[in-house]
Short mmCIF file of C-alpha atoms in Angstrom, two decimals:
data_model
loop_
_atom_site.label_atom_id
_atom_site.label_comp_id
_atom_site.label_asym_id
_atom_site.label_seq_id
_atom_site.Cartn_x
_atom_site.Cartn_y
_atom_site.Cartn_z
CA UNK A 8 59.94 221.84 135.33
CA UNK A 9 62.33 219.09 136.73
CA UNK A 10 64.58 219.61 133.72
CA UNK A 11 64.73 223.31 134.41
CA UNK A 12 65.70 222.67 137.97
CA UNK A 13 68.47 220.46 136.98
CA UNK A 14 69.79 222.82 134.32
CA UNK A 15 69.68 225.68 136.90
CA UNK A 16 71.51 223.41 139.39
CA UNK A 17 74.26 222.61 136.64
CA UNK A 18 74.67 226.27 135.92
CA UNK A 19 74.97 227.37 139.57
CA UNK A 20 77.45 224.52 140.26
CA UNK A 21 79.47 225.59 137.28
CA UNK A 22 79.61 229.24 138.33
CA UNK A 23 80.55 228.31 141.74
CA UNK A 24 83.49 226.27 140.40
CA UNK A 25 84.83 229.12 138.25
CA UNK A 26 83.51 232.24 139.84
CA UNK A 27 85.39 234.74 137.82
CA UNK A 28 85.98 232.85 134.49
CA UNK A 29 82.81 233.81 132.68
CA UNK A 30 83.77 236.11 129.95
CA UNK A 31 87.14 237.38 131.44
CA UNK A 32 89.47 238.54 128.65
CA UNK A 33 93.00 237.55 129.33
CA UNK A 34 95.95 240.04 128.77
CA UNK A 35 99.24 238.51 127.86
CA UNK A 36 101.86 240.85 129.53
CA UNK A 37 105.49 241.52 129.51
CA UNK A 38 107.84 244.15 130.96
CA UNK A 39 107.11 247.65 129.69
CA UNK A 40 110.95 247.81 128.58
CA UNK A 41 110.51 244.66 126.19
CA UNK A 42 110.95 245.88 122.55
CA UNK A 43 108.36 243.27 121.51
CA UNK A 44 104.85 244.90 121.11
CA UNK A 45 102.80 241.91 119.79
CA UNK A 46 102.69 238.14 120.02
CA UNK A 47 100.78 235.70 117.82
CA UNK A 48 98.70 232.99 119.35
CA UNK A 49 101.00 230.25 117.71
CA UNK A 50 104.17 231.80 119.11
CA UNK A 51 102.71 232.13 122.54
CA UNK A 52 101.67 228.48 122.27
CA UNK A 53 105.50 227.40 121.53
CA UNK A 54 106.58 229.57 124.36
CA UNK A 55 104.31 227.88 126.83
CA UNK A 56 105.34 224.46 125.67
CA UNK A 57 109.05 225.63 126.03
CA UNK A 58 109.63 224.95 122.44
CA UNK A 59 110.38 228.57 121.77
CA UNK A 60 112.99 229.68 124.09
CA UNK A 61 114.61 232.78 122.76
CA UNK A 62 112.83 236.00 121.77
CA UNK A 63 113.61 237.81 118.40
CA UNK A 64 116.01 239.85 120.41
CA UNK A 65 118.05 237.08 121.72
CA UNK A 66 116.77 237.00 125.27
CA UNK A 67 115.40 233.78 126.96
CA UNK A 68 111.81 233.62 127.39
CA UNK A 69 110.53 233.12 130.88
CA UNK A 70 106.85 232.17 130.72
CA UNK A 71 104.88 232.04 134.02
CA UNK A 72 101.79 230.25 134.96
CA UNK A 73 99.17 230.59 137.53
CA UNK A 74 98.56 227.74 139.95
CA UNK A 75 96.66 224.76 138.40
CA UNK A 76 93.63 225.31 140.40
CA UNK A 77 93.15 228.89 139.23
CA UNK A 78 90.20 229.51 136.79
CA UNK A 79 92.30 231.90 134.72
CA UNK A 80 94.93 229.10 134.16
CA UNK A 81 92.22 226.82 133.16
CA UNK A 82 90.84 229.35 130.60
CA UNK A 83 94.29 229.94 129.25
CA UNK A 84 95.11 226.44 128.77
CA UNK A 85 91.77 225.81 126.96
CA UNK A 86 92.14 228.91 124.72
CA UNK A 87 95.78 227.90 123.80
CA UNK A 88 95.86 224.16 123.80
CA UNK A 89 92.19 223.09 123.92
CA UNK A 90 92.83 220.86 126.91
CA UNK A 91 92.66 221.63 130.61
CA UNK A 92 96.08 222.06 132.52
CA UNK A 93 95.64 218.74 134.26
CA UNK A 94 95.81 216.95 130.70
CA UNK A 95 99.20 218.57 129.96
CA UNK A 96 100.89 216.46 132.67
CA UNK A 97 101.80 213.88 130.34
CA UNK A 98 103.60 216.31 127.94
CA UNK A 99 105.48 217.79 130.99
CA UNK A 100 106.47 214.29 132.11
CA UNK A 101 108.07 213.73 128.69
CA UNK A 102 109.79 217.09 128.73
CA UNK A 103 111.12 216.35 132.17
CA UNK A 104 112.78 213.31 130.92
CA UNK A 105 114.77 215.69 128.49
CA UNK A 106 115.47 218.16 131.18
CA UNK A 107 112.89 220.63 130.15
CA UNK A 108 110.93 222.16 132.91
CA UNK A 109 107.31 223.73 132.85
CA UNK A 110 106.87 227.44 133.24
CA UNK A 111 107.28 228.72 136.81
CA UNK A 112 104.10 229.03 138.71
CA UNK A 113 103.30 232.35 140.42
CA UNK A 114 100.82 232.49 143.45
CA UNK A 115 98.57 235.28 141.99
CA UNK A 116 97.92 237.72 139.29
CA UNK A 117 99.45 240.42 141.31
CA UNK A 118 102.72 238.15 141.61
CA UNK A 119 102.59 237.75 137.94
CA UNK A 120 102.46 241.46 137.44
CA UNK A 121 105.28 242.05 139.93
CA UNK A 122 107.54 239.17 138.44
CA UNK A 123 106.88 240.16 134.78
CA UNK A 124 107.41 243.81 135.49
CA UNK A 125 110.85 243.24 136.97
CA UNK A 126 112.18 240.25 134.93
CA UNK A 127 113.43 240.94 131.44
CA UNK A 128 112.27 238.13 128.94
CA UNK A 129 109.30 237.03 131.26
CA UNK A 130 105.84 236.78 129.95
CA UNK A 131 102.41 235.91 131.90
CA UNK A 132 98.68 236.40 131.68
CA UNK A 133 96.17 238.31 133.96
CA UNK A 134 92.78 239.36 133.69
CA UNK A 135 92.67 242.58 131.42
CA UNK A 136 91.60 244.87 134.22
CA UNK A 137 94.64 243.74 136.32
CA UNK A 138 97.23 244.66 133.64
CA UNK A 139 98.21 248.30 134.84
CA UNK A 140 100.83 250.54 133.67
CA UNK A 141 103.58 248.39 135.23
CA UNK A 142 103.38 245.91 132.33
CA UNK A 143 102.83 246.03 128.42
CA UNK A 144 100.04 243.97 126.93
CA UNK A 145 101.08 241.90 123.94
CA UNK A 146 97.96 240.24 123.23
CA UNK A 147 94.32 239.80 124.34
CA UNK A 148 92.74 236.43 124.48
CA UNK A 149 88.95 235.76 125.06
CA UNK A 150 88.25 232.38 126.78
CA UNK A 151 87.20 231.04 123.31
CA UNK A 152 90.25 232.59 121.32
CA UNK A 153 91.86 235.64 120.40
CA UNK A 154 90.20 239.05 120.45
CA UNK B 21 129.60 202.21 144.71
CA UNK B 22 131.30 205.33 145.20
CA UNK B 23 128.60 207.25 143.19
CA UNK B 24 125.92 207.06 145.82
CA UNK B 25 127.85 209.15 148.57
CA UNK B 26 128.89 211.69 146.00
CA UNK B 27 125.23 212.29 144.86
CA UNK B 28 124.14 212.60 148.45
CA UNK B 29 126.76 215.23 149.21
CA UNK B 30 125.67 217.10 145.98
CA UNK B 31 122.06 216.94 147.11
CA UNK B 32 123.13 218.25 150.60
CA UNK B 33 125.10 220.90 149.34
CA UNK B 34 122.59 222.17 146.83
CA UNK B 35 120.00 222.12 149.37
CA UNK B 36 121.95 224.25 151.62
CA UNK B 37 122.78 226.82 148.96
CA UNK B 38 119.17 227.20 148.22
CA UNK B 39 117.89 227.82 151.64
CA UNK B 40 117.69 231.46 151.17
CA UNK B 41 116.03 231.71 147.84
CA UNK B 42 112.39 231.72 149.11
CA UNK B 43 110.20 233.94 147.05
CA UNK B 44 106.57 234.52 148.36
CA UNK B 45 105.37 235.26 144.91
CA UNK B 46 106.38 231.94 143.56
CA UNK B 47 104.25 228.90 144.40
CA UNK B 48 106.10 226.52 146.82
CA UNK B 49 106.81 223.74 144.48
CA UNK B 50 110.26 222.87 145.17
CA UNK B 51 109.36 219.08 144.85
CA UNK B 52 106.57 217.53 142.79
CA UNK B 53 106.30 213.97 141.77
CA UNK B 54 107.06 213.78 137.99
CA UNK B 55 108.93 217.07 138.08
CA UNK B 56 111.79 216.48 140.49
CA UNK B 57 113.33 218.90 143.05
CA UNK B 58 114.05 222.48 142.19
CA UNK B 59 117.09 223.60 144.18
CA UNK B 60 115.82 227.17 144.90
CA UNK B 61 116.82 229.56 142.16
CA UNK B 62 120.21 227.91 141.59
CA UNK B 63 119.13 226.67 138.23
CA UNK B 64 119.51 222.99 139.43
CA UNK B 65 116.99 220.32 139.47
CA UNK B 66 117.28 216.67 140.66
CA UNK B 67 115.02 213.88 139.91
CA UNK B 68 114.89 210.71 138.13
CA UNK B 69 112.74 207.51 137.58
CA UNK B 70 112.67 203.98 138.84
CA UNK B 71 111.50 200.55 137.27
CA UNK B 72 110.87 197.42 139.20
CA UNK B 73 110.28 194.61 136.76
CA UNK B 74 109.05 191.11 136.77
CA UNK B 75 109.54 188.74 133.91
CA UNK B 76 108.33 185.16 133.63
CA UNK B 77 109.43 183.81 130.14
CA UNK B 78 108.05 180.39 129.20
CA UNK B 79 111.36 178.70 128.68
CA UNK B 80 113.62 180.48 131.52
CA UNK B 81 113.49 181.23 135.08
CA UNK B 82 111.52 184.26 136.44
CA UNK B 83 113.40 187.17 137.46
CA UNK B 84 112.52 190.27 139.57
CA UNK B 85 114.93 193.22 139.20
CA UNK B 86 115.10 196.92 139.35
CA UNK B 87 115.66 197.26 135.59
CA UNK B 88 116.55 201.06 136.07
CA UNK B 89 117.21 203.58 138.86
CA UNK B 90 117.95 206.62 136.94
CA UNK B 91 119.16 210.03 138.48
CA UNK B 92 118.49 213.28 136.66
CA UNK B 93 120.59 216.36 137.23
CA UNK B 94 119.62 219.43 135.15
CA UNK B 95 121.11 222.89 135.22
CA UNK B 96 119.34 225.74 133.58
CA UNK B 97 119.97 229.20 134.95
CA UNK B 98 118.28 231.20 132.21
CA UNK B 99 121.43 231.68 130.14
CA UNK B 100 121.83 230.17 126.65
CA UNK B 101 123.90 227.26 128.11
CA UNK B 102 122.14 224.37 129.94
CA UNK B 103 123.26 221.13 131.14
CA UNK B 104 121.55 217.46 131.50
CA UNK B 105 122.83 214.31 132.92
CA UNK B 106 121.17 210.81 133.59
CA UNK B 107 123.25 208.53 135.87
CA UNK B 108 121.46 205.05 135.41
CA UNK B 109 121.95 202.18 137.78
CA UNK B 110 120.93 198.94 136.17
CA UNK B 111 119.91 195.83 137.75
CA UNK B 112 120.91 197.18 141.27
CA UNK B 113 118.42 194.67 142.76
CA UNK B 114 118.16 191.02 141.29
CA UNK B 115 116.30 187.84 142.38
CA UNK B 116 115.31 184.90 140.22
CA UNK B 117 113.69 181.56 140.49
CA UNK B 118 117.52 180.06 140.62
CA UNK B 119 119.12 182.91 142.61
CA UNK B 120 118.53 184.58 145.87
CA UNK B 121 118.19 188.36 146.03
CA UNK B 122 121.40 190.08 145.60
CA UNK B 123 123.06 193.38 144.16
CA UNK B 124 125.88 191.50 142.29
CA UNK B 125 124.70 192.62 138.75
CA UNK B 126 124.32 196.18 139.58
CA UNK B 127 126.01 198.49 137.38
CA UNK B 128 126.20 202.21 136.73
CA UNK B 129 126.71 204.57 133.92
CA UNK B 130 125.95 207.92 132.55
CA UNK B 131 123.14 207.22 129.93
CA UNK B 132 123.08 210.82 129.01
CA UNK B 133 125.46 213.56 129.76
CA UNK B 134 125.39 216.70 127.59
CA UNK B 135 125.38 220.38 127.20
CA UNK B 136 122.99 222.29 125.16
CA UNK B 137 123.85 225.83 123.82
CA UNK B 138 120.86 227.77 122.47
CA UNK B 139 122.14 229.46 119.39
CA UNK B 140 118.68 230.96 118.43
CA UNK B 141 115.19 230.07 118.71
CA UNK B 142 115.49 227.50 115.91
CA UNK B 143 118.82 226.03 116.68
CA UNK B 144 120.46 224.31 119.54
CA UNK B 145 123.86 222.66 119.67
CA UNK B 146 124.26 219.68 121.73
CA UNK B 147 127.67 218.19 122.85
CA UNK B 148 127.97 215.13 124.87
CA UNK B 149 126.23 211.63 125.21
CA UNK B 150 122.62 211.57 124.14
CA UNK B 151 119.82 209.14 123.09
CA UNK B 152 119.83 208.35 119.38
CA UNK B 153 116.86 210.19 117.66
CA UNK B 154 115.59 207.27 115.92
CA UNK B 155 111.66 207.05 116.05
CA UNK B 156 109.63 208.22 118.93
CA UNK B 157 110.30 205.37 121.38
CA UNK B 158 113.92 205.51 121.82
CA UNK B 159 114.36 209.18 122.87
CA UNK B 160 111.52 208.85 125.25
CA UNK B 161 111.91 205.21 126.52
CA UNK B 162 111.83 205.82 130.34
CA UNK B 163 109.50 203.19 131.80
CA UNK B 164 106.98 205.75 133.25
CA UNK B 165 106.44 207.19 129.94
CA UNK B 166 105.76 204.09 127.90
CA UNK B 167 102.70 201.78 128.07
CA UNK B 168 104.62 198.34 128.14
CA UNK B 169 107.28 196.67 130.36
CA UNK B 170 109.20 195.32 127.19
CA UNK B 171 110.08 197.68 124.56
CA UNK B 172 109.49 196.62 120.86
CA UNK B 173 112.39 194.94 119.26
CA UNK B 174 112.47 197.54 116.38
CA UNK B 175 113.09 200.41 118.80
CA UNK B 176 116.67 199.09 119.85
CA UNK B 177 117.75 196.02 117.83
CA UNK B 178 119.32 197.57 114.58
CA UNK B 179 121.17 200.69 115.94
CA UNK B 180 122.94 201.87 119.10
CA UNK B 181 120.33 203.49 121.35
CA UNK B 182 123.08 206.02 122.57
CA UNK B 183 125.25 208.37 120.58
CA UNK B 184 128.21 210.55 121.81
CA UNK B 185 129.18 213.54 119.80
CA UNK B 186 127.46 216.55 118.54
CA UNK B 187 123.93 217.23 117.67
CA UNK B 188 122.06 220.08 115.99
CA UNK B 189 118.51 220.42 116.82
CA UNK B 190 115.47 222.53 117.14
CA UNK B 191 112.09 223.40 115.88
CA UNK B 192 111.03 225.43 112.85
CA UNK B 193 107.81 226.11 111.26
CA UNK B 194 106.92 224.61 107.96
CA UNK B 195 103.55 225.36 106.33
CA UNK B 196 102.24 226.84 109.67
CA UNK B 197 103.15 223.56 111.58
CA UNK B 198 106.10 222.49 113.84
CA UNK B 199 108.94 220.60 112.31
CA UNK B 200 111.33 219.18 115.00
CA UNK B 201 114.63 218.26 113.48
CA UNK B 202 118.14 216.69 114.62
CA UNK B 203 121.12 216.27 112.73
CA UNK B 204 123.96 214.46 114.46
CA UNK B 205 127.59 212.97 114.38
CA UNK B 206 128.83 210.22 116.63
CA UNK B 207 132.39 209.59 117.62
CA UNK B 208 131.71 207.05 120.47
CA UNK B 209 135.05 205.21 119.80
CA UNK B 210 136.98 208.42 120.89
CA UNK B 211 134.51 210.01 123.42
CA UNK B 212 132.73 207.12 125.24
CA UNK B 213 135.22 205.36 127.37
CA UNK B 214 132.50 203.33 129.05
CA UNK B 215 131.62 201.51 125.79
CA UNK B 216 127.94 201.47 126.41
CA UNK B 217 125.78 198.61 125.23
CA UNK B 218 126.35 197.99 121.57
CA UNK B 219 127.81 201.47 120.85
CA UNK B 220 128.36 203.17 117.51
CA UNK B 221 131.96 203.26 116.26
CA UNK B 222 131.03 206.31 114.40
CA UNK B 223 127.74 207.62 112.84
CA UNK B 224 125.96 210.46 111.09
CA UNK B 225 122.26 210.59 111.23
CA UNK B 226 119.18 213.00 111.03
CA UNK B 227 115.74 212.81 112.34
CA UNK B 228 112.55 214.91 111.33
CA UNK B 229 109.26 214.87 113.13
CA UNK B 230 106.36 216.77 111.70
CA UNK B 231 103.13 217.91 113.59
CA UNK B 232 100.41 217.49 110.99
CA UNK B 233 98.05 218.88 113.80
CA UNK B 234 97.69 218.65 117.58
CA UNK B 235 96.82 214.88 117.30
CA UNK B 236 99.12 213.48 114.52
CA UNK B 237 102.78 213.48 114.16
CA UNK B 238 104.88 211.82 111.55
CA UNK B 239 108.62 211.35 111.55
CA UNK B 240 111.57 209.94 109.45
CA UNK B 241 115.17 208.93 110.65
CA UNK B 242 118.18 208.28 108.64
CA UNK B 243 121.56 206.95 109.72
CA UNK B 244 124.85 205.89 108.17
CA UNK B 245 127.05 203.99 110.81
CA UNK B 246 129.39 201.61 111.96
CA UNK B 247 128.79 199.65 115.30
CA UNK B 248 131.84 199.04 117.40
CA UNK B 249 131.49 195.24 117.77
CA UNK B 250 130.35 194.47 114.23
CA UNK B 251 133.71 193.93 112.53
CA UNK B 252 133.71 197.07 110.46
CA UNK B 253 130.41 196.52 108.75
CA UNK B 254 128.90 199.95 107.51
CA UNK B 255 125.27 200.23 107.82
CA UNK B 256 122.43 202.59 106.47
CA UNK B 257 119.22 202.88 108.30
CA UNK B 258 116.03 204.47 107.28
CA UNK B 259 112.95 204.80 109.55
CA UNK B 260 109.46 205.88 109.60
CA UNK B 261 107.10 206.55 112.48
CA UNK B 262 103.60 207.99 113.26
CA UNK B 263 101.81 208.76 116.31
CA UNK B 264 98.21 209.70 116.66
CA UNK B 265 96.28 210.54 119.82
CA UNK B 266 92.72 211.53 120.60
CA UNK B 267 91.21 211.87 124.00
CA UNK B 268 93.67 209.46 125.54
CA UNK B 269 93.33 206.93 122.63
CA UNK B 270 96.64 206.37 120.93
CA UNK B 271 97.94 204.47 117.94
CA UNK B 272 101.66 204.59 117.21
CA UNK B 273 103.80 202.75 114.67
CA UNK B 274 107.60 202.65 113.80
CA UNK B 275 109.40 200.89 110.97
CA UNK B 276 113.02 200.64 110.18
CA UNK B 277 115.06 199.17 107.59
CA UNK B 278 118.81 198.52 107.79
CA UNK B 279 121.30 197.44 105.10
CA UNK B 280 124.81 196.54 105.06
CA UNK B 281 127.06 198.25 102.44
CA UNK B 282 129.45 195.47 102.29
CA UNK B 283 126.92 192.64 102.03
CA UNK B 284 123.85 192.92 99.86
CA UNK B 285 122.19 189.93 101.57
CA UNK B 286 122.47 191.51 105.11
CA UNK B 287 119.27 193.76 105.26
CA UNK B 288 116.50 193.64 107.67
CA UNK B 289 113.19 195.23 108.11
CA UNK B 290 111.62 195.69 111.78
CA UNK B 291 108.48 197.39 113.05
CA UNK B 292 105.52 197.49 115.25
CA UNK B 293 102.09 198.94 115.55
CA UNK B 294 100.56 199.75 119.07
CA UNK B 295 97.16 200.84 120.12
CA UNK B 296 96.06 202.12 123.63
CA UNK B 297 92.61 202.70 124.78
CA UNK B 298 91.37 204.09 128.01
CA UNK B 299 89.24 201.77 130.00
CA UNK B 300 87.88 203.10 133.48
CA UNK B 301 89.46 204.95 136.47
CA UNK B 302 92.87 205.25 134.99
CA UNK B 303 93.05 201.84 133.44
CA UNK B 304 94.37 201.43 129.91
CA UNK B 305 94.33 198.58 127.43
CA UNK B 306 97.31 198.05 125.14
CA UNK B 307 97.69 195.85 122.04
CA UNK B 308 100.72 195.65 119.91
CA UNK B 309 102.00 193.62 116.91
CA UNK B 310 105.67 193.46 116.11
CA UNK B 311 107.74 191.87 113.27
CA UNK B 312 111.44 191.60 113.06
CA UNK B 313 113.67 190.07 110.49
CA UNK B 314 116.67 188.54 111.94
CA UNK B 315 120.21 187.44 110.75
CA UNK B 316 120.08 183.97 111.82
CA UNK B 317 116.48 183.04 112.20
CA UNK B 318 113.28 183.39 110.23
CA UNK B 319 111.19 186.60 110.56
CA UNK B 320 109.99 186.94 114.26
CA UNK B 321 106.58 188.03 115.14
CA UNK B 322 104.95 188.71 118.30
CA UNK B 323 101.63 189.96 119.80
CA UNK B 324 101.56 191.87 123.13
CA UNK B 325 98.30 192.23 125.07
CA UNK B 326 98.43 194.37 128.26
CA UNK B 327 96.90 196.42 130.95
CA UNK B 328 98.20 199.56 132.56
CA UNK B 329 96.95 201.37 135.63
CA UNK B 330 98.04 204.96 135.94
CA UNK B 331 96.59 206.50 138.93
CA UNK B 332 98.81 209.62 138.50
CA UNK B 333 100.62 210.74 135.19
CA UNK B 334 104.10 210.03 136.74
CA UNK B 335 103.24 206.56 138.10
CA UNK B 336 102.22 203.36 136.15
CA UNK B 337 101.53 199.77 137.09
CA UNK B 338 101.77 197.42 133.84
CA UNK B 339 101.05 193.72 133.11
CA UNK B 340 101.49 192.20 129.91
CA UNK B 341 101.50 188.95 128.10
CA UNK B 342 103.71 188.43 124.97
CA UNK B 343 103.64 185.47 122.46
CA UNK B 344 104.68 184.86 118.91
CA UNK B 345 106.82 182.81 116.63
CA UNK B 346 110.71 182.75 115.95
CA UNK B 347 110.95 185.18 118.83
CA UNK B 348 112.99 183.25 121.34
CA UNK B 349 116.17 185.11 120.89
CA UNK B 350 114.77 188.79 120.88
CA UNK B 351 111.35 188.84 122.38
CA UNK B 352 110.42 185.25 124.26
CA UNK B 353 106.90 184.24 125.08
CA UNK B 354 105.94 185.11 128.51
CA UNK B 355 104.32 187.27 131.22
CA UNK B 356 105.82 190.59 132.34
CA UNK B 357 104.78 193.20 134.92
CA UNK B 358 106.32 196.22 136.41
CA UNK B 359 106.06 199.34 138.51
CA UNK B 360 107.64 202.64 137.21
CA UNK B 361 107.56 206.03 138.84
CA UNK B 362 109.17 209.44 137.77
CA UNK B 363 110.34 211.07 140.84
#
């Protein structure tokens, strides 16, 4: 009985920490005018590491992130890199030494939609229901991997 | 020094120009420790790192000094052209067992100064002064990014740590894994009027680093070069490096071999292997073994045993003890400690 209570408590705390994370499918979005229609997870990974900087049509990629405290950012980082965003700081410190900056951080999913829809070459992620007709979906990712 | 007022004016001017660039959709992260100061949407970013170092060799006086104060200026406006420079102030502060604190040994130079033109997703052309891509340590040698106060002999002794000229570099996919490459030519004698420490006279080289998986990288380096102050000797260098990491545990190793084309007896092996293990609450344990063949002495060997405290990723305190044999010239016995921060 005590064990059940502890498990219940852990589950409740987990849900409280990431209230919207459970099962949210992420949509990788770009501007509707972008000629690219799909994107592999490997390419997406390189874009978010800033190792891929130019798309197949010659435009600069502009990846955007959500704040490090956002549960969707956490899920996105786990799905792509298998580590939480906090553990990527060593990587970004090393890149900073080479003049490479991490993706721009937007304040909310709506901000991501607004930025991506109006900025050629930009790419972001939002929860699938938030991806409306202002953006094009390039890829869907479940918290555990691709869909 | 005349450099400091110039940098102050530049920072002030850029700050004023960015005052109207507020964007409510973007997180307010104009400055963050370890990422520098973003000057609005101008494309400029300012930052750097500092390293305060204490060395107490067994057979020489102790010294406290600011080993590096480096200032970065980056420009990337989203076009295919970008710029990076690192102005380094060395030994700006110096005090020792025999000398009172002073700034008399202070010196400044551009450690890096280059333009990158992104040709396509796999190729970037770099022109200017850059760090020589030999192994993994030299290209990322900044004190806040490495685990020990003293760098391994093999990462700087047999080649010039800087090159001035042109480099083609990028990342390509090979067998579904990333291969980073760099091919470069150096013309320091024509292009680097400051004559940095032990510069190349001229050089050609290449570096390849293959990501076997997310935890393991292997690399190889090749160089054919002349050093400016080595009386015309022509050298060939080959190197191999490996880095493995898993849940904050790390093992890395670099080995270089250099031969002199004019003298068959002049050839040297140098290398190291280093392990890092996390302890508790941001403390790390570091152990390293180094060997280095020398021109006038027997092969040197040292062991390094250290601790590092990294409360935040851009900030690290280190203390280490080094001891060995035939190592007085290049890596003397003694205690070292340092504090380094990326700002």
